[in-house]
Coordinates of C-alpha atoms in Angstrom, one line a residue:
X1 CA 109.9 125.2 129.1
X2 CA 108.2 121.8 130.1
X3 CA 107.6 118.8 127.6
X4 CA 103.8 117.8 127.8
X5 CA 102.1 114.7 128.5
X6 CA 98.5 114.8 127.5
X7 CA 97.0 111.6 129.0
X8 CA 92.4 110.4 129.5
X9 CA 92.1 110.5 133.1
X10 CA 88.9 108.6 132.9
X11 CA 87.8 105.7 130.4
X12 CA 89.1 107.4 127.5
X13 CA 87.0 109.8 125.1
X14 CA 87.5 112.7 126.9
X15 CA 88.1 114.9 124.0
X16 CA 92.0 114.8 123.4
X17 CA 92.3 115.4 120.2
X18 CA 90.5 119.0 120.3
X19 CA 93.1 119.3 123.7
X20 CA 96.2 117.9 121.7
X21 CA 95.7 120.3 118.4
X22 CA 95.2 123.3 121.0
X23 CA 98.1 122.5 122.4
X24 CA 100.3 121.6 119.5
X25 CA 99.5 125.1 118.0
X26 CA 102.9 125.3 120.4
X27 CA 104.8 122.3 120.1
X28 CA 107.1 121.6 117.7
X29 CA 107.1 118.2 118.1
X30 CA 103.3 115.6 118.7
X31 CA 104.2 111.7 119.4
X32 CA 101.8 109.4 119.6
X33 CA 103.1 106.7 122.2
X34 CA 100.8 103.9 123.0
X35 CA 97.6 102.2 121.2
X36 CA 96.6 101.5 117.9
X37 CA 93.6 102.2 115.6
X38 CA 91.2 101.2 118.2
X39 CA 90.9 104.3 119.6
X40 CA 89.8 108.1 118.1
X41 CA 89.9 111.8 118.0
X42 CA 87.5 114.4 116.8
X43 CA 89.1 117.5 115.6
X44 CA 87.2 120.5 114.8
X45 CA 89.2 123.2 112.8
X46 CA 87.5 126.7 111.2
X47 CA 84.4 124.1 111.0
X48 CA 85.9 121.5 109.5
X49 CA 86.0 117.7 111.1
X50 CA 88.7 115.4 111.2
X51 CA 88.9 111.9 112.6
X52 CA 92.1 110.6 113.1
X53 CA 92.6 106.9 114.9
X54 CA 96.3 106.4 114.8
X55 CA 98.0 109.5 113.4
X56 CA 98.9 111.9 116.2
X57 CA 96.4 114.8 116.2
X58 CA 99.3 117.4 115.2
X59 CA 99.2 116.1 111.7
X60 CA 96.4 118.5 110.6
X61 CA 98.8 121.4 111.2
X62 CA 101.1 122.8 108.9
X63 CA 104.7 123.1 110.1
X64 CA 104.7 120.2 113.1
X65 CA 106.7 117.1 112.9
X66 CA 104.3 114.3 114.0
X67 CA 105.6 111.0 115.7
X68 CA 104.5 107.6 116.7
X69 CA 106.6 105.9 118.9
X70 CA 107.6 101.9 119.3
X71 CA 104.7 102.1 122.0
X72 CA 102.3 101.9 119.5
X73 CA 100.8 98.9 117.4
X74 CA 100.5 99.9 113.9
X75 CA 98.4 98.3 111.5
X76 CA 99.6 99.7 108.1
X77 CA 96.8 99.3 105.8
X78 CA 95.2 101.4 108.1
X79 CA 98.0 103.8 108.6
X80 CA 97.8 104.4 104.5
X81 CA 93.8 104.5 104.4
X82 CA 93.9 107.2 107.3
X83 CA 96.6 109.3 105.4
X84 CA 94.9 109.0 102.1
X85 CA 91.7 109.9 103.9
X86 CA 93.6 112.8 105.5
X87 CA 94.7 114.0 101.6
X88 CA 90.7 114.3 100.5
X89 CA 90.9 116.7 103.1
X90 CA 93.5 119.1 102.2
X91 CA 96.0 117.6 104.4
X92 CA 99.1 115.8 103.2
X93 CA 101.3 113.7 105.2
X94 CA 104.7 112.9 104.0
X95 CA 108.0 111.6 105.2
X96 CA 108.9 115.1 106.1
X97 CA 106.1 115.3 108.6
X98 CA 105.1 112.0 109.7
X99 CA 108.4 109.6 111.2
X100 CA 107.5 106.3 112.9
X101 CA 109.3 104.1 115.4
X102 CA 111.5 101.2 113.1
X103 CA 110.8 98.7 116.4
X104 CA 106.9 99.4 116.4
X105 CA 105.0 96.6 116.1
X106 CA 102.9 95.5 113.4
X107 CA 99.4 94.2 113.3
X108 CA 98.4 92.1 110.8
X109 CA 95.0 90.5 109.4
X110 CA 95.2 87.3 111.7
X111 CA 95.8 89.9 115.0
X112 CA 92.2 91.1 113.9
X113 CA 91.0 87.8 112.5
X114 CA 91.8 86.2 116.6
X115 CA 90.1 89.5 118.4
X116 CA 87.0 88.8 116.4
X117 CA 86.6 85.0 117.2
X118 CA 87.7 85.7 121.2
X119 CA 85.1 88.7 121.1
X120 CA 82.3 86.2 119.5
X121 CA 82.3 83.8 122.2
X122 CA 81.3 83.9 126.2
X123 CA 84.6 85.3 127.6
X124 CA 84.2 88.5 125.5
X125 CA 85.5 92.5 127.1
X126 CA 84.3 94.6 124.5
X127 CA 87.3 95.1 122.5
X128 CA 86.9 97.4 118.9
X129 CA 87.8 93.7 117.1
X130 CA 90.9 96.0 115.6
X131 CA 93.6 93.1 116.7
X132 CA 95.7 95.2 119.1
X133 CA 95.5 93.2 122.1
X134 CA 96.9 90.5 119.8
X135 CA 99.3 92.2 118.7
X136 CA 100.9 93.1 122.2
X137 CA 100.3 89.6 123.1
X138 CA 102.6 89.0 120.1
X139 CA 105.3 91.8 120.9
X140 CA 105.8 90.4 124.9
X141 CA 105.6 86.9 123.6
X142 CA 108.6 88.0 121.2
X143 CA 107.7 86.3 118.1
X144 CA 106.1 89.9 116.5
X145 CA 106.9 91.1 113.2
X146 CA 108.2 95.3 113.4
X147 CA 108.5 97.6 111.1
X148 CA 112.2 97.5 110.6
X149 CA 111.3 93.5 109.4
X150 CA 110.1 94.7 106.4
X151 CA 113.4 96.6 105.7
X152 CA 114.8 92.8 104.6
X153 CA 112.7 90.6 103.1
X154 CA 115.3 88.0 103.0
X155 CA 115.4 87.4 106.6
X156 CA 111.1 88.3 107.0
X157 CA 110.1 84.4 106.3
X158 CA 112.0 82.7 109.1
X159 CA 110.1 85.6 111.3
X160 CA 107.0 84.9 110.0
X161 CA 107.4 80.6 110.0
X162 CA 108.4 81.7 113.9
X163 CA 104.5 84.0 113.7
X164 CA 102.4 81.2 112.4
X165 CA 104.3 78.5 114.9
X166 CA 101.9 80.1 117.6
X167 CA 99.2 81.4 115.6
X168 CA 98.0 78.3 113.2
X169 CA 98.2 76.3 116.8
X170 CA 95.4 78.7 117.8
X171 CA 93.4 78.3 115.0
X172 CA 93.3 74.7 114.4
X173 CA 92.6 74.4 118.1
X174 CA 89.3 76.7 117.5
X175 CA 88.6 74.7 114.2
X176 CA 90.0 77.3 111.9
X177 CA 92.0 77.1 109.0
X178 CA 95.3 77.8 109.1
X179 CA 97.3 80.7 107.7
X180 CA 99.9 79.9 104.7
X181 CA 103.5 82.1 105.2
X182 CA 103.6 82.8 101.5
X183 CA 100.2 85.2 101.9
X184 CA 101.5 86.5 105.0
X185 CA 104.7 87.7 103.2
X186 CA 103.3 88.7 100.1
X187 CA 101.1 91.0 101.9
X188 CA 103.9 92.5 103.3
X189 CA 106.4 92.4 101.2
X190 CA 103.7 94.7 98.5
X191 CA 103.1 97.3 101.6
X192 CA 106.5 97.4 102.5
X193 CA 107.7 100.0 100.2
X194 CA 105.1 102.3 100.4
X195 CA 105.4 102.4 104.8
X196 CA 109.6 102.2 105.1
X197 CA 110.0 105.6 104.1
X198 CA 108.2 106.9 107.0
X199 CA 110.5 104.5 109.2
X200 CA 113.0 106.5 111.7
X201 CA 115.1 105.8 114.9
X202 CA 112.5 107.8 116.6
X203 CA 114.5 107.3 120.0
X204 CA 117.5 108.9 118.5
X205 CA 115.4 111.7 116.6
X206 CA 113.5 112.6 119.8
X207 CA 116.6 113.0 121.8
X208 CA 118.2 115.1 118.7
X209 CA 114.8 117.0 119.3
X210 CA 115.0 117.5 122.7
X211 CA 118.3 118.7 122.9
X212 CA 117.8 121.9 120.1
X213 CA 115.7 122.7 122.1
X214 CA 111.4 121.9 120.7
X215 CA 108.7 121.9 122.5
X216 CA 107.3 118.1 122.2
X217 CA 103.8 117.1 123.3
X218 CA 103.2 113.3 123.9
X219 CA 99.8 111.9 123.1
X220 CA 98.1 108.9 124.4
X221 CA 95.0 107.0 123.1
X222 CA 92.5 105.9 125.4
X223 CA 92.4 107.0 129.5
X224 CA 94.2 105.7 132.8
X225 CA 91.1 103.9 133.6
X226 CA 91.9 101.4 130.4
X227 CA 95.9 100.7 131.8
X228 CA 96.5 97.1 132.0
X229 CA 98.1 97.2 135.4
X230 CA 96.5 100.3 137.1
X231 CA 92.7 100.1 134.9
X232 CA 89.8 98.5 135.4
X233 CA 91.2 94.8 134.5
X234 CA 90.2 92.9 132.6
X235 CA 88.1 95.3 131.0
X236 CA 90.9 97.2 129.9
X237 CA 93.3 98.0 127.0
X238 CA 96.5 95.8 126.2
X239 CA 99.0 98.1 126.7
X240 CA 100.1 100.8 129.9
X241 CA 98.0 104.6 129.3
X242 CA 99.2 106.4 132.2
X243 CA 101.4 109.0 131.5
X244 CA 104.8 106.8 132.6
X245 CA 104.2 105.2 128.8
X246 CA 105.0 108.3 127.3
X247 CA 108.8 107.7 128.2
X248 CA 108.7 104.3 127.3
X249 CA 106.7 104.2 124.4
X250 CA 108.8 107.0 122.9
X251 CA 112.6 106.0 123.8
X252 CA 113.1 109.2 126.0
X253 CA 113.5 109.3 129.6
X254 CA 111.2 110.5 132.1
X255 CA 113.4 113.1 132.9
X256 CA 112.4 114.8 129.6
X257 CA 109.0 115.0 130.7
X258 CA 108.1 118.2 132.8
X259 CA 103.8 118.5 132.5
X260 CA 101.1 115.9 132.5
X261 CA 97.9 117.2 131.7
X262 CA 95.1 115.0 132.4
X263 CA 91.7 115.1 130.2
X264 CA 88.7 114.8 132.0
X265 CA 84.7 115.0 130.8
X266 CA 82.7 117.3 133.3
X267 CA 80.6 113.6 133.5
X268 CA 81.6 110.7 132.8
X269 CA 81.2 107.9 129.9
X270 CA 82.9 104.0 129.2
X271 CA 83.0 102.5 125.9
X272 CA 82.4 98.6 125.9
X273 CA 81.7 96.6 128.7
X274 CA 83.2 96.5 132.8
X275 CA 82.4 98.3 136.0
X276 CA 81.1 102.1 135.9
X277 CA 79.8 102.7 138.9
X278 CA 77.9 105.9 138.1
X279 CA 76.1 104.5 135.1
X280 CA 72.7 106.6 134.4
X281 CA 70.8 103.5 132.6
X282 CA 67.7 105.9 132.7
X283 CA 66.7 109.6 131.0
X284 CA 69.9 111.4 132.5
X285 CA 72.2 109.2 130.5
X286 CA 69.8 109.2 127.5
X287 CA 70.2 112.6 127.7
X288 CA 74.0 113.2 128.1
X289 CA 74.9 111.0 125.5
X290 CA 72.4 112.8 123.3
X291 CA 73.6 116.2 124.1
X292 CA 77.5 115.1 124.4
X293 CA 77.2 113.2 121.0
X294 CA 78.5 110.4 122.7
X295 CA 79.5 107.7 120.1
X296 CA 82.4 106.3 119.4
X297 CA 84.6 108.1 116.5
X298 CA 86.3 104.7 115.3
X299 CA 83.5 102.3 116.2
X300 CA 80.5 104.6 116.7
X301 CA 79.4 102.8 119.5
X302 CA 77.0 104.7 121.9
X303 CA 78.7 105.6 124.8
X304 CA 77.1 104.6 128.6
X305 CA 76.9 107.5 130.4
X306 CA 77.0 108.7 134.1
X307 CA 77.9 111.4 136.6
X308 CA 81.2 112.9 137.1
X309 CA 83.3 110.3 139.3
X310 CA 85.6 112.3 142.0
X311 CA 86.9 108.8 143.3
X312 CA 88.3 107.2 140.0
X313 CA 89.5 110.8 138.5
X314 CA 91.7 111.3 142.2
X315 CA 93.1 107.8 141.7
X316 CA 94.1 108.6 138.0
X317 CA 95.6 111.6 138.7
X318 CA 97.8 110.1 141.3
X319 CA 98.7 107.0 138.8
X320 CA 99.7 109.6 136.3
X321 CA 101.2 112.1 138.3
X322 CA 99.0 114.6 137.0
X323 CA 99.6 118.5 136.8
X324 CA 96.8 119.8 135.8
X325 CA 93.1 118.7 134.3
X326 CA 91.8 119.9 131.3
X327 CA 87.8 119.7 132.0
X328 CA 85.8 119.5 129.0
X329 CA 82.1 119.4 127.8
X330 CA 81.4 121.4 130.7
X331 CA 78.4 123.1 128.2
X332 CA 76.3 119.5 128.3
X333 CA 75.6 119.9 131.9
X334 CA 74.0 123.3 131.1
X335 CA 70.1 123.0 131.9
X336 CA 70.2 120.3 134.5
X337 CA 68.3 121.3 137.7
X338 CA 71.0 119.4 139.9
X339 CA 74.4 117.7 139.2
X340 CA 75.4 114.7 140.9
X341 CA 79.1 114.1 141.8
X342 CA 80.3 110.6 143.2
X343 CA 82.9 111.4 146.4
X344 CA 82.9 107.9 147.6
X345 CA 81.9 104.6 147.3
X346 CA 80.0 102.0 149.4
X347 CA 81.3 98.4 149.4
X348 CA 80.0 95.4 151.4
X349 CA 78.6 97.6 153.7
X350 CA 82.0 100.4 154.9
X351 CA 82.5 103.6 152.4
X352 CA 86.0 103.5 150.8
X353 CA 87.9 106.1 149.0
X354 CA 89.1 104.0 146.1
X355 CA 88.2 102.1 143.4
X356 CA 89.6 98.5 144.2
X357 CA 91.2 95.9 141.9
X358 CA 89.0 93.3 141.6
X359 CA 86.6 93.1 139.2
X360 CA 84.1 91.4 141.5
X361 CA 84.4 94.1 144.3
X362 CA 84.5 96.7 141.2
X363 CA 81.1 95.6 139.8
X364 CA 80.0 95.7 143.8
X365 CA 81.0 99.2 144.6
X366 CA 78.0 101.5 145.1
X367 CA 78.8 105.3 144.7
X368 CA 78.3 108.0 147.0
X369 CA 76.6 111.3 145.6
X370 CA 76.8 114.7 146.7
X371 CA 74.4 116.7 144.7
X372 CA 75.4 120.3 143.8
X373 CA 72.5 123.2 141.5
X374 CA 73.1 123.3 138.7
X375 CA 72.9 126.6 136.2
X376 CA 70.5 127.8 133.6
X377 CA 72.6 130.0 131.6
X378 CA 74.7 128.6 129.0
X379 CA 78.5 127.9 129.1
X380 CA 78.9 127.2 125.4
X381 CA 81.0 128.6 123.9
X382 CA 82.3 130.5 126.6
X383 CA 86.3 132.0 126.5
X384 CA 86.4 133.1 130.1
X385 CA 85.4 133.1 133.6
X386 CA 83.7 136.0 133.5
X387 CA 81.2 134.2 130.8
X388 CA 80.3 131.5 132.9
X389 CA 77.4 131.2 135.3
X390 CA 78.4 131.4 139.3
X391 CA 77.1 127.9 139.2
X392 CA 79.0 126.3 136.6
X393 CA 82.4 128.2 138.4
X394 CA 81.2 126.7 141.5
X395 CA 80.7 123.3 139.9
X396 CA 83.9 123.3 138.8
X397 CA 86.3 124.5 142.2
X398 CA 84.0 121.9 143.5
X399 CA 85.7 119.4 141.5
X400 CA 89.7 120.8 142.0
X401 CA 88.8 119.9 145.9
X402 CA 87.5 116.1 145.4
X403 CA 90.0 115.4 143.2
X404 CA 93.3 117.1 144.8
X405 CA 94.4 119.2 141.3
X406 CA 93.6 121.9 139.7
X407 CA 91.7 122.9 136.4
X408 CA 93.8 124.7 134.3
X409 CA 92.4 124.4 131.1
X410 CA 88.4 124.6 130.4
X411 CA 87.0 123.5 127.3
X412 CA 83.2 124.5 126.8
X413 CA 83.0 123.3 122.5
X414 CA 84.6 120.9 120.7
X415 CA 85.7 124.1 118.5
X416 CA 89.4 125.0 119.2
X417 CA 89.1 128.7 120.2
X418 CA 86.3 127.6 122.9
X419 CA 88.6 127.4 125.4
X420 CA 89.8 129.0 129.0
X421 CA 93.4 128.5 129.7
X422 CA 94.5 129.4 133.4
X423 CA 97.8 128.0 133.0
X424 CA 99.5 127.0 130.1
X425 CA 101.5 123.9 130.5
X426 CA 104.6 124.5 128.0
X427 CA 105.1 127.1 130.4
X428 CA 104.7 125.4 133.7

């Protein structure tokens, strides 16, 4: 039996979620490990939708402990407007279900009040204005506020005088009023009770966990591509979204992971601005992002959209240490006369097998195509190999070779029971 890591091999919105509550139909156990509200999943359960941002996807499932871990960023307003949006629903999320880190982080108004005036001027990446880069800035700086602060509201003014030391600096020096500490605390001080009882020692709990025995599945927001140290910097997230996090955004040790599944679209698509070197500015990625609904589920953002990129997936799945990949939305290629696939790129004139980690020579790099035929028949929908069309199968072996792993999982709707398993990864 093998803990799973479920991490975006590719910008991120790769269709986790649906991947997550497929898998977590086995788990006992879903943690959520890195991120914050800035980044979504679209489930789609007996026809019904739910969007979850920050809550880990296991949630919507009766019977599973859900976790996020200190790796995360947690905004609480947020936290309670995604559970009571949860309750409309039919779904209701409790202490006895839901436990969250006592050292996360929180984010507060003026995290999301400094990512909008950065994102207004010149210097802007594209950022979902959400205040999580912010907030990490805040949590490595070590003058952040955590959860466990608001467990002692005696001590929680000195930490937030310590706060607005650095933050009213900022804001007078872009013109901006500054923040009083009483409104700070008061804030937090009237949403402490209603957050603390969902505070744990999730380190201590996973380990407890671990030990009895449960199956846990670790979930990550966003992809590789968006890692701070190993992504496309600086057009990238604020925290690490390999699958290394997963350890340290939980309080377990990498030993206790034994899978890492990587999520990959059967093309590919990037949120926000930085380099995508097989952008389709033109009718093909018109049409992919109209057929793959490709919008963002927090911002609902259009997606830019492109061919399937051998070169950055290989590099992800060697930052990750991926397993196996979980291809989805293979049923959005269906109807295209040929499918392009990028196996190398061109840069400054000499072909190279990896994407580099400059921006400059990343915005340079010109990909190579191979072009493969594509298939008439549909895949939708499809539950086995024997449903899909000798092209699509070749399409997707195809793939395994450029990117040195196998597919083990096939996803072909975002429907939950659309899917082909070849190897299940609790078992691996």
């Amino acid at each position: 039996m093998a803990n799973v890591v479920v991490v975006g091999s590719q910008w991120g919105d790769e269709g986790k979620g649906k991947i997550v509550d497929w898998l977590s139909e086995q788990a006992d156990i879903v943690v959520r490990f890195q991120g914050g509200h800035n980044a979504g999943h679209t489930l789609v359960i007996d026809g019904k939708t739910y969007k979850l941002s920050l809550l880990p996807s296991g949630v919507v499932r009766p019977g599973k402990l859900s976790v996020i871990g200190n790796g995360v960023v947690l905004d609480p307003h947020a936290l309670l407007e995604e559970i009571a949006r949860l309750k409309a629903q039919g779904v209701n999320v409790t202490p006895e279900n839901l436990r969250i880190a006592e050292n996360v982080t929180l984010i507060l108004p003026l995290h999301q009040e400094l990512d909008a005036m950065r994102e207004s001027g010149s210097a802007r990446i594209g950022t979902t204005k959400r205040g999580i880069g912010p907030a990490y800035e805040d949590k490595v700086g070590r003058r952040a506020i955590r959860l466990m602060d608001l467990a002692d509201l005696s001590a929680l003014g000195t930490k937030i005088d310590g706060l607005l030391a650095h933050h009213n600096a900022l804001r007078r020096g872009n013109g901006q009023a500054e923040i009083a500490a009483k409104s700070v605390y008061d804030a937090l001080a009237a949403v402490a009770p209603k957050v603390l009882p969902y505070m744990d020692s999730v380190w201590s709990l996973l380990d407890e966990k671990r030990r009895e025995g449960k199956r846990i599945l670790f979930e990550g927001a966003q992809g590789a591509l968006l890692d701070v140290d190993h992504g496309t910097y600086p057009f990238v997230t604020s925290s690490n979204t390999v699958a290394a996090q997963a350890a340290t955004g939980s309080g377990m040790g990498p030993s206790s992971i034994g899978y890492v599944l990587g999520i990959c679209k059967a093309y590919t698509t990037r949120v926000g601005d930085g380099p995508f070197p097989t952008e389709q500015e033109n009718e093909i990625g018109k049409r992919i992002g109209e057929r793959g609904n490709e919008f963002g589920t927090v911002t609902g953002r259009p997606r830019r959209c492109g061919w399937f990129d051998a070169v950055l997936v290989r590099q992800t799945v060697r930052t990750s240490g991926i397993d196996g990949i979980a291809l989805t939305k293979l049923d959005i290629l269906d109807g295209f006369d040929q499918i392009k696939v990028c196996v190398g790129y061109r840069l400054d004139g000499r072909e190279i097998d990896y994407l580099p980690a400059g921006a400059h020579a990343q915005a340079r790099v010109e990909p190579i195509y191979e072009s493969a035929e594509g298939w008439k028949d549909p895949t939708v929908r499809a539950r086995s190999w024997a449903q899909l069309p000798a092209q699509a199968i070749k399409y997707v072996r195809r793939i395994e070779e450029l990117i040195g792993c196998p597919v083990t999982l096939l996803s072909t709707s975002p429907e939950r029971e659309d899917t082909i398993l070849m190897r299940n990864p609790f078992e691996s």
